[in-house]
Amino acid sequence: GVKPAVKLAVAHAAPVFMDTEATVEKACSWIERAGREGVHLLAFPEVFVPGFPYWINCYPPLVQGGLNRRYRDAAITADGPELARIRGAAREAGVAVALGFCEREAGTLYNAIAFVECDGTLLGVHRKIQPTYAERYIWGRGDASTLSVFESSVGRVGGLACWEHTMNLARQALVEQGIEIHVGAWPSLSTMAGFESVADRQIEAMMRNHALTGQCFVLCASSPVGPDVLPFLEAELGPQEFLKPGGGWSAIIHPFTPDLAGPHAGAEEELLSAEIDLGELGDVKMWLDGAGHYARPELLWMVMDDRPKRGLVRSSEEEPD
């Protein structure tokens, strides 16, 4: 049967920069607010907990060691108490959540998105498969075992972080898995030197393109550079000329590309929300179905190696052929 109307929302919000505890508290308050407003799914920006490490693009790598270590210590684990609090807030509010967070596993960090069901169940975690530019010395690379679409109370949900959306095959992997609601998680890029005139255009182009080519509803969640970021950077590493406050571009986009909420950009925080009818996907798929009648798998197809990549595989654990 056709699912009832679903209310989607995006948090265009900045974390309490580099303060994990306070940012988790803020995320929980936004989840509570979403619950009061009848939201079924709330999406947060990229690495909302504990914030995007803007210093990596602004200072020489050799002076960053201390801050990079602090960033590692501010990261959280998928099974840790911080995500448990987010899951508890989701359960109490009855809101499914997609939360960008910096995940720590052993000695490595990952740029990750946690997908939480409205009953607090952790559906799974996506790890960004290709960190961008200076991000590569902060985050390890996820593997395709986390390139996932999850069956949830709001529909088939998945997502990617930032310039992963330039990876057409990564997007197609989610399309082939029948994604209906896609979360695009972003930091602020438009206040970074050299990107002022292009960042929001890039984000908008990628988000609208994915809505149409993937035939899915797109939640674009970006965080502005909060008022606490520049004082933090200048106190830690000295004068800053490459970054300004504000920025971010957030919206909810229909599969045929109209705006359902937003777009909203800039320093002002806002909860963008829109009611959608998943039944409309039937109308869109009549025209386009990127995993069906508008695909030519006998000419163009992809192979995804979704086995987890491990440095040690014990022969005693291997399944017999």
mmCIF file of C-alpha atoms in Angstrom:
data_model
loop_
_atom_site.group_PDB
_atom_site.id
_atom_site.type_symbol
_atom_site.label_atom_id
_atom_site.label_comp_id
_atom_site.label_asym_id
_atom_site.label_seq_id
_atom_site.Cartn_x
_atom_site.Cartn_y
_atom_site.Cartn_z
ATOM 1 C CA GLY A 1 0.000 0.000 0.000
ATOM 2 C CA VAL A 2 0.931 3.654 -0.311
ATOM 3 C CA LYS A 3 2.679 5.067 2.757
ATOM 4 C CA PRO A 4 1.026 8.063 4.471
ATOM 5 C CA ALA A 5 2.515 11.556 4.186
ATOM 6 C CA VAL A 6 5.968 11.891 5.718
ATOM 7 C CA LYS A 7 7.344 15.112 7.222
ATOM 8 C CA LEU A 8 11.037 15.633 6.523
ATOM 9 C CA ALA A 9 13.272 18.256 8.123
ATOM 10 C CA VAL A 10 16.790 19.628 7.874
ATOM 11 C CA ALA A 11 18.740 21.307 10.676
ATOM 12 C CA HIS A 12 20.558 24.286 9.164
ATOM 13 C CA ALA A 13 22.585 24.662 12.337
ATOM 14 C CA ALA A 14 26.120 25.012 13.643
ATOM 15 C CA PRO A 15 27.583 22.784 16.348
ATOM 16 C CA VAL A 16 29.065 24.132 19.559
ATOM 17 C CA PHE A 17 32.482 24.024 17.971
ATOM 18 C CA MET A 18 34.808 21.325 19.301
ATOM 19 C CA ASP A 19 32.591 20.745 22.336
ATOM 20 C CA THR A 20 31.240 17.226 21.931
ATOM 21 C CA GLU A 21 29.066 17.242 25.041
ATOM 22 C CA ALA A 22 27.418 20.596 24.293
ATOM 23 C CA THR A 23 26.873 19.680 20.636
ATOM 24 C CA VAL A 24 25.195 16.383 21.539
ATOM 25 C CA GLU A 25 22.975 18.388 23.897
ATOM 26 C CA LYS A 26 22.146 20.812 21.083
ATOM 27 C CA ALA A 27 21.367 17.957 18.678
ATOM 28 C CA CYS A 28 19.022 16.415 21.252
ATOM 29 C CA SER A 29 17.189 19.739 21.643
ATOM 30 C CA TRP A 30 16.719 20.001 17.883
ATOM 31 C CA ILE A 31 15.401 16.422 17.824
ATOM 32 C CA GLU A 32 12.927 17.314 20.612
ATOM 33 C CA ARG A 33 11.833 20.388 18.666
ATOM 34 C CA ALA A 34 11.376 18.297 15.511
ATOM 35 C CA GLY A 35 9.204 15.896 17.500
ATOM 36 C CA ARG A 36 6.996 18.742 18.712
ATOM 37 C CA GLU A 37 6.605 19.920 15.121
ATOM 38 C CA GLY A 38 5.512 16.494 13.875
ATOM 39 C CA VAL A 39 8.690 15.715 11.941
ATOM 40 C CA HIS A 40 9.331 12.074 11.012
ATOM 41 C CA LEU A 41 12.960 12.376 9.825
ATOM 42 C CA LEU A 42 15.522 15.041 10.804
ATOM 43 C CA ALA A 43 18.855 15.389 8.976
ATOM 44 C CA PHE A 44 21.925 17.099 10.465
ATOM 45 C CA PRO A 45 24.979 18.477 8.587
ATOM 46 C CA GLU A 46 28.335 16.796 7.958
ATOM 47 C CA VAL A 47 30.323 15.933 11.128
ATOM 48 C CA PHE A 48 27.897 17.989 13.227
ATOM 49 C CA VAL A 49 29.540 16.324 16.233
ATOM 50 C CA PRO A 50 32.000 17.896 17.072
ATOM 51 C CA GLY A 51 32.120 20.199 14.003
ATOM 52 C CA PHE A 52 34.089 20.385 10.768
ATOM 53 C CA PRO A 53 37.876 20.845 11.303
ATOM 54 C CA TYR A 54 38.066 24.094 9.334
ATOM 55 C CA TRP A 55 41.685 24.661 10.360
ATOM 56 C CA ILE A 56 42.918 21.944 7.973
ATOM 57 C CA ASN A 57 42.408 24.265 4.985
ATOM 58 C CA CYS A 58 43.648 27.407 6.722
ATOM 59 C CA TYR A 59 47.037 26.708 8.377
ATOM 60 C CA PRO A 60 50.202 24.731 7.531
ATOM 61 C CA PRO A 61 49.863 21.026 8.383
ATOM 62 C CA LEU A 62 52.866 21.018 10.705
ATOM 63 C CA VAL A 63 51.270 23.428 13.180
ATOM 64 C CA GLN A 64 48.049 21.418 13.367
ATOM 65 C CA GLY A 65 49.265 18.399 15.316
ATOM 66 C CA GLY A 66 47.878 19.476 18.672
ATOM 67 C CA LEU A 67 44.463 20.414 17.281
ATOM 68 C CA ASN A 68 44.271 17.256 15.200
ATOM 69 C CA ARG A 69 44.864 15.244 18.366
ATOM 70 C CA ARG A 70 42.136 17.211 20.160
ATOM 71 C CA TYR A 71 39.815 16.506 17.241
ATOM 72 C CA ARG A 72 40.565 12.809 17.583
ATOM 73 C CA ASP A 73 39.740 12.969 21.289
ATOM 74 C CA ALA A 74 36.496 14.865 20.554
ATOM 75 C CA ALA A 75 35.328 12.157 18.117
ATOM 76 C CA ILE A 76 32.779 9.565 19.242
ATOM 77 C CA THR A 77 32.227 5.868 18.668
ATOM 78 C CA ALA A 78 29.194 4.246 17.061
ATOM 79 C CA ASP A 79 28.517 2.293 20.282
ATOM 80 C CA GLY A 80 29.431 5.066 22.719
ATOM 81 C CA PRO A 81 27.362 7.087 25.221
ATOM 82 C CA GLU A 82 27.030 10.173 22.978
ATOM 83 C CA LEU A 83 25.259 8.355 20.155
ATOM 84 C CA ALA A 84 23.228 6.502 22.790
ATOM 85 C CA ARG A 85 21.922 9.884 23.967
ATOM 86 C CA ILE A 86 21.016 10.862 20.394
ATOM 87 C CA ARG A 87 19.209 7.524 20.005
ATOM 88 C CA GLY A 88 17.359 8.118 23.273
ATOM 89 C CA ALA A 89 16.259 11.571 22.102
ATOM 90 C CA ALA A 90 15.079 10.085 18.798
ATOM 91 C CA ARG A 91 13.071 7.445 20.648
ATOM 92 C CA GLU A 92 11.482 9.953 23.038
ATOM 93 C CA ALA A 93 10.591 12.352 20.239
ATOM 94 C CA GLY A 94 9.525 9.608 17.807
ATOM 95 C CA VAL A 95 11.818 11.112 15.149
ATOM 96 C CA ALA A 96 14.180 9.228 12.837
ATOM 97 C CA VAL A 97 17.569 10.964 12.637
ATOM 98 C CA ALA A 98 20.495 11.165 10.217
ATOM 99 C CA LEU A 99 23.429 12.596 12.172
ATOM 100 C CA GLY A 100 26.775 13.579 10.685
ATOM 101 C CA PHE A 101 29.510 12.779 13.215
ATOM 102 C CA CYS A 102 33.226 12.178 13.466
ATOM 103 C CA GLU A 103 33.547 8.481 14.241
ATOM 104 C CA ARG A 104 36.569 7.010 15.991
ATOM 105 C CA GLU A 105 37.478 3.355 15.636
ATOM 106 C CA ALA A 106 40.741 2.337 17.295
ATOM 107 C CA GLY A 107 43.374 4.769 15.981
ATOM 108 C CA THR A 108 41.456 6.040 12.944
ATOM 109 C CA LEU A 109 38.728 8.629 12.421
ATOM 110 C CA TYR A 110 35.938 8.444 9.841
ATOM 111 C CA ASN A 111 33.606 11.102 8.480
ATOM 112 C CA ALA A 112 30.344 9.298 9.202
ATOM 113 C CA ILE A 113 26.554 9.543 9.131
ATOM 114 C CA ALA A 114 24.508 7.597 11.686
ATOM 115 C CA PHE A 115 20.998 6.568 10.622
ATOM 116 C CA VAL A 116 18.703 6.180 13.629
ATOM 117 C CA GLU A 117 15.143 4.841 13.516
ATOM 118 C CA CYS A 118 12.327 6.661 15.326
ATOM 119 C CA ASP A 119 12.389 3.979 18.049
ATOM 120 C CA GLY A 120 16.082 4.695 18.704
ATOM 121 C CA THR A 121 17.431 1.692 16.804
ATOM 122 C CA LEU A 122 20.738 2.362 15.050
ATOM 123 C CA LEU A 123 20.001 1.270 11.477
ATOM 124 C CA GLY A 124 23.616 1.686 10.459
ATOM 125 C CA VAL A 125 26.510 4.047 9.823
ATOM 126 C CA HIS A 126 27.827 5.316 6.502
ATOM 127 C CA ARG A 127 31.505 6.243 6.345
ATOM 128 C CA LYS A 128 32.597 8.742 3.705
ATOM 129 C CA ILE A 129 34.505 6.653 1.178
ATOM 130 C CA GLN A 130 36.754 9.466 -0.076
ATOM 131 C CA PRO A 131 37.815 12.337 2.154
ATOM 132 C CA THR A 132 38.508 15.527 0.183
ATOM 133 C CA TYR A 133 41.835 17.366 -0.134
ATOM 134 C CA ALA A 134 43.241 18.171 3.351
ATOM 135 C CA GLU A 135 40.559 15.969 4.943
ATOM 136 C CA ARG A 136 42.720 12.990 3.969
ATOM 137 C CA TYR A 137 45.063 13.414 6.916
ATOM 138 C CA ILE A 138 42.134 13.668 9.336
ATOM 139 C CA TRP A 139 39.885 10.840 8.168
ATOM 140 C CA GLY A 140 40.409 7.337 6.911
ATOM 141 C CA ARG A 141 38.433 6.054 3.937
ATOM 142 C CA GLY A 142 35.249 4.090 4.452
ATOM 143 C CA ASP A 143 34.605 1.004 2.365
ATOM 144 C CA ALA A 144 31.557 -0.010 0.353
ATOM 145 C CA SER A 145 30.214 -2.147 3.200
ATOM 146 C CA THR A 146 28.761 1.150 4.479
ATOM 147 C CA LEU A 147 27.447 2.371 1.106
ATOM 148 C CA SER A 148 23.993 1.422 2.304
ATOM 149 C CA VAL A 149 20.285 2.126 2.003
ATOM 150 C CA PHE A 150 18.174 1.331 5.070
ATOM 151 C CA GLU A 151 14.537 0.295 5.223
ATOM 152 C CA SER A 152 12.960 2.601 7.803
ATOM 153 C CA SER A 153 9.611 3.857 9.068
ATOM 154 C CA VAL A 154 9.858 6.830 6.666
ATOM 155 C CA GLY A 155 10.974 4.894 3.597
ATOM 156 C CA ARG A 156 14.262 3.688 2.127
ATOM 157 C CA VAL A 157 16.899 6.080 3.486
ATOM 158 C CA GLY A 158 20.603 6.599 2.824
ATOM 159 C CA GLY A 159 23.079 9.383 2.259
ATOM 160 C CA LEU A 160 26.488 10.694 1.316
ATOM 161 C CA ALA A 161 28.783 13.399 2.688
ATOM 162 C CA CYS A 162 29.837 16.473 0.739
ATOM 163 C CA TRP A 163 31.906 15.827 -2.402
ATOM 164 C CA GLU A 164 31.097 12.115 -2.297
ATOM 165 C CA HIS A 165 28.260 13.408 -4.477
ATOM 166 C CA THR A 166 30.807 13.999 -7.247
ATOM 167 C CA MET A 167 31.356 10.220 -7.284
ATOM 168 C CA ASN A 168 28.658 9.188 -9.722
ATOM 169 C CA LEU A 169 29.089 5.483 -9.051
ATOM 170 C CA ALA A 170 28.727 5.989 -5.289
ATOM 171 C CA ARG A 171 25.443 7.784 -5.958
ATOM 172 C CA GLN A 172 24.395 5.058 -8.377
ATOM 173 C CA ALA A 173 25.143 2.381 -5.769
ATOM 174 C CA LEU A 174 22.442 3.969 -3.565
ATOM 175 C CA VAL A 175 20.072 4.378 -6.528
ATOM 176 C CA GLU A 176 20.453 0.681 -7.389
ATOM 177 C CA GLN A 177 19.503 -0.138 -3.787
ATOM 178 C CA GLY A 178 16.193 1.700 -4.212
ATOM 179 C CA ILE A 179 16.838 4.848 -2.198
ATOM 180 C CA GLU A 180 13.715 7.001 -1.682
ATOM 181 C CA ILE A 181 15.004 9.662 0.746
ATOM 182 C CA HIS A 182 18.602 10.815 0.380
ATOM 183 C CA VAL A 183 20.546 12.811 2.976
ATOM 184 C CA GLY A 184 23.290 15.060 1.621
ATOM 185 C CA ALA A 185 25.446 16.248 4.548
ATOM 186 C CA TRP A 186 27.660 19.311 4.102
ATOM 187 C CA PRO A 187 29.754 21.832 6.057
ATOM 188 C CA SER A 188 29.892 25.509 5.096
ATOM 189 C CA LEU A 189 32.068 25.974 2.015
ATOM 190 C CA SER A 190 30.899 29.329 0.683
ATOM 191 C CA THR A 191 32.809 31.403 3.257
ATOM 192 C CA MET A 192 36.146 29.753 2.425
ATOM 193 C CA ALA A 193 38.615 31.744 0.307
ATOM 194 C CA GLY A 194 38.275 30.912 -3.380
ATOM 195 C CA PHE A 195 34.889 29.247 -2.948
ATOM 196 C CA GLU A 196 32.673 32.265 -2.225
ATOM 197 C CA SER A 197 31.089 32.384 -5.677
ATOM 198 C CA VAL A 198 31.006 28.666 -6.472
ATOM 199 C CA ALA A 199 30.352 26.573 -3.343
ATOM 200 C CA ASP A 200 26.597 27.054 -3.044
ATOM 201 C CA ARG A 201 26.200 26.590 -6.802
ATOM 202 C CA GLN A 202 28.135 23.341 -6.622
ATOM 203 C CA ILE A 203 26.037 22.052 -3.734
ATOM 204 C CA GLU A 204 22.772 23.039 -5.396
ATOM 205 C CA ALA A 205 23.810 21.466 -8.715
ATOM 206 C CA MET A 206 24.775 18.175 -7.071
ATOM 207 C CA MET A 207 21.665 18.019 -4.902
ATOM 208 C CA ARG A 208 19.198 18.775 -7.709
ATOM 209 C CA ASN A 209 21.018 16.419 -10.060
ATOM 210 C CA HIS A 210 20.847 13.601 -7.539
ATOM 211 C CA ALA A 211 17.138 14.188 -6.883
ATOM 212 C CA LEU A 212 16.385 13.825 -10.595
ATOM 213 C CA THR A 213 18.876 11.136 -11.613
ATOM 214 C CA GLY A 214 18.184 9.109 -8.471
ATOM 215 C CA GLN A 215 14.438 9.797 -8.400
ATOM 216 C CA CYS A 216 14.541 10.456 -4.668
ATOM 217 C CA PHE A 217 13.664 13.189 -2.203
ATOM 218 C CA VAL A 218 16.858 14.987 -1.150
ATOM 219 C CA LEU A 219 17.540 16.486 2.270
ATOM 220 C CA CYS A 220 20.504 18.853 1.952
ATOM 221 C CA ALA A 221 21.814 19.721 5.427
ATOM 222 C CA SER A 222 24.636 22.255 5.782
ATOM 223 C CA SER A 223 26.071 23.933 8.848
ATOM 224 C CA PRO A 224 27.100 27.584 8.799
ATOM 225 C CA VAL A 225 30.453 28.540 10.306
ATOM 226 C CA GLY A 226 29.313 29.426 13.825
ATOM 227 C CA PRO A 227 30.342 32.579 15.717
ATOM 228 C CA ASP A 228 32.636 30.511 17.950
ATOM 229 C CA VAL A 229 34.799 29.082 15.131
ATOM 230 C CA LEU A 230 37.027 32.037 14.211
ATOM 231 C CA PRO A 231 37.823 33.043 17.823
ATOM 232 C CA PHE A 232 38.723 29.386 18.468
ATOM 233 C CA LEU A 233 41.017 29.170 15.427
ATOM 234 C CA GLU A 234 42.735 32.487 16.127
ATOM 235 C CA ALA A 235 43.315 31.630 19.785
ATOM 236 C CA GLU A 236 44.783 28.236 18.866
ATOM 237 C CA LEU A 237 46.693 28.872 15.639
ATOM 238 C CA GLY A 238 46.852 32.620 15.006
ATOM 239 C CA PRO A 239 45.307 35.180 12.622
ATOM 240 C CA GLN A 240 42.804 33.839 10.110
ATOM 241 C CA GLU A 241 42.219 35.232 6.624
ATOM 242 C CA PHE A 242 40.775 32.268 4.712
ATOM 243 C CA LEU A 243 37.459 31.690 6.496
ATOM 244 C CA LYS A 244 34.480 33.848 7.451
ATOM 245 C CA PRO A 245 31.387 33.171 9.603
ATOM 246 C CA GLY A 246 28.045 32.098 8.130
ATOM 247 C CA GLY A 247 27.519 30.217 4.881
ATOM 248 C CA GLY A 248 25.956 26.806 4.327
ATOM 249 C CA TRP A 249 23.190 25.905 1.872
ATOM 250 C CA SER A 250 20.250 23.771 3.016
ATOM 251 C CA ALA A 251 17.086 22.638 1.255
ATOM 252 C CA ILE A 252 14.579 19.848 0.744
ATOM 253 C CA ILE A 253 14.249 18.966 -2.947
ATOM 254 C CA HIS A 254 11.585 17.012 -4.864
ATOM 255 C CA PRO A 255 12.664 14.229 -7.267
ATOM 256 C CA PHE A 256 11.583 16.431 -10.196
ATOM 257 C CA THR A 257 13.780 19.195 -8.642
ATOM 258 C CA PRO A 258 11.399 21.844 -7.222
ATOM 259 C CA ASP A 259 12.207 23.155 -3.736
ATOM 260 C CA LEU A 260 9.952 21.776 -1.023
ATOM 261 C CA ALA A 261 11.728 23.792 1.698
ATOM 262 C CA GLY A 262 14.396 26.474 1.418
ATOM 263 C CA PRO A 263 16.900 26.918 0.058
ATOM 264 C CA HIS A 264 18.274 28.644 3.135
ATOM 265 C CA ALA A 265 21.823 29.975 3.427
ATOM 266 C CA GLY A 266 23.796 31.981 5.956
ATOM 267 C CA ALA A 267 24.407 32.342 9.666
ATOM 268 C CA GLU A 268 20.765 32.233 10.796
ATOM 269 C CA GLU A 269 19.856 28.780 12.085
ATOM 270 C CA GLU A 270 16.630 27.287 10.818
ATOM 271 C CA LEU A 271 14.637 24.063 10.892
ATOM 272 C CA LEU A 272 13.473 23.538 7.307
ATOM 273 C CA SER A 273 10.594 21.102 6.945
ATOM 274 C CA ALA A 274 8.252 19.766 4.281
ATOM 275 C CA GLU A 275 5.589 17.102 3.983
ATOM 276 C CA ILE A 276 6.192 14.649 1.184
ATOM 277 C CA ASP A 277 4.125 11.922 -0.420
ATOM 278 C CA LEU A 278 6.273 8.910 -1.300
ATOM 279 C CA GLY A 279 3.476 7.893 -3.672
ATOM 280 C CA GLU A 280 4.687 10.660 -5.987
ATOM 281 C CA LEU A 281 7.742 8.536 -6.708
ATOM 282 C CA GLY A 282 5.403 6.387 -8.796
ATOM 283 C CA ASP A 283 4.695 9.399 -11.034
ATOM 284 C CA VAL A 284 8.411 10.220 -11.346
ATOM 285 C CA LYS A 285 9.429 6.607 -12.002
ATOM 286 C CA MET A 286 6.931 6.486 -14.851
ATOM 287 C CA TRP A 287 9.221 8.979 -16.621
ATOM 288 C CA LEU A 288 12.595 7.919 -15.219
ATOM 289 C CA ASP A 289 13.804 4.890 -13.304
ATOM 290 C CA GLY A 290 17.577 4.896 -12.945
ATOM 291 C CA ALA A 291 17.580 1.386 -11.482
ATOM 292 C CA GLY A 292 15.016 0.063 -13.967
ATOM 293 C CA HIS A 293 13.577 1.061 -17.324
ATOM 294 C CA TYR A 294 15.910 4.060 -17.733
ATOM 295 C CA ALA A 295 19.004 1.914 -17.194
ATOM 296 C CA ARG A 296 20.813 -0.158 -19.824
ATOM 297 C CA PRO A 297 22.545 -2.799 -17.706
ATOM 298 C CA GLU A 298 23.477 -4.850 -20.771
ATOM 299 C CA LEU A 299 25.588 -1.848 -21.891
ATOM 300 C CA LEU A 300 26.524 -0.056 -18.645
ATOM 301 C CA TRP A 301 26.714 -1.727 -15.264
ATOM 302 C CA MET A 302 28.656 -1.412 -12.051
ATOM 303 C CA VAL A 303 30.222 -3.819 -9.594
ATOM 304 C CA MET A 304 30.355 -2.881 -5.907
ATOM 305 C CA ASP A 305 32.739 -4.766 -3.642
ATOM 306 C CA ASP A 306 30.818 -4.462 -0.386
ATOM 307 C CA ARG A 307 33.067 -6.720 1.676
ATOM 308 C CA PRO A 308 34.489 -4.948 4.749
ATOM 309 C CA LYS A 309 38.177 -4.267 4.189
ATOM 310 C CA ARG A 310 40.332 -5.649 7.000
ATOM 311 C CA GLY A 311 44.097 -5.742 7.348
ATOM 312 C CA LEU A 312 44.007 -9.149 9.023
ATOM 313 C CA VAL A 313 41.808 -11.993 7.840
ATOM 314 C CA ARG A 314 42.262 -15.164 9.869
ATOM 315 C CA SER A 315 42.151 -18.290 7.747
ATOM 316 C CA SER A 316 40.246 -19.972 10.585
ATOM 317 C CA GLU A 317 37.424 -17.465 10.007
ATOM 318 C CA GLU A 318 37.251 -17.900 6.252
ATOM 319 C CA GLU A 319 34.234 -19.711 4.930
ATOM 320 C CA PRO A 320 35.000 -22.882 2.979
ATOM 321 C CA ASP A 321 34.544 -22.594 -0.795
#
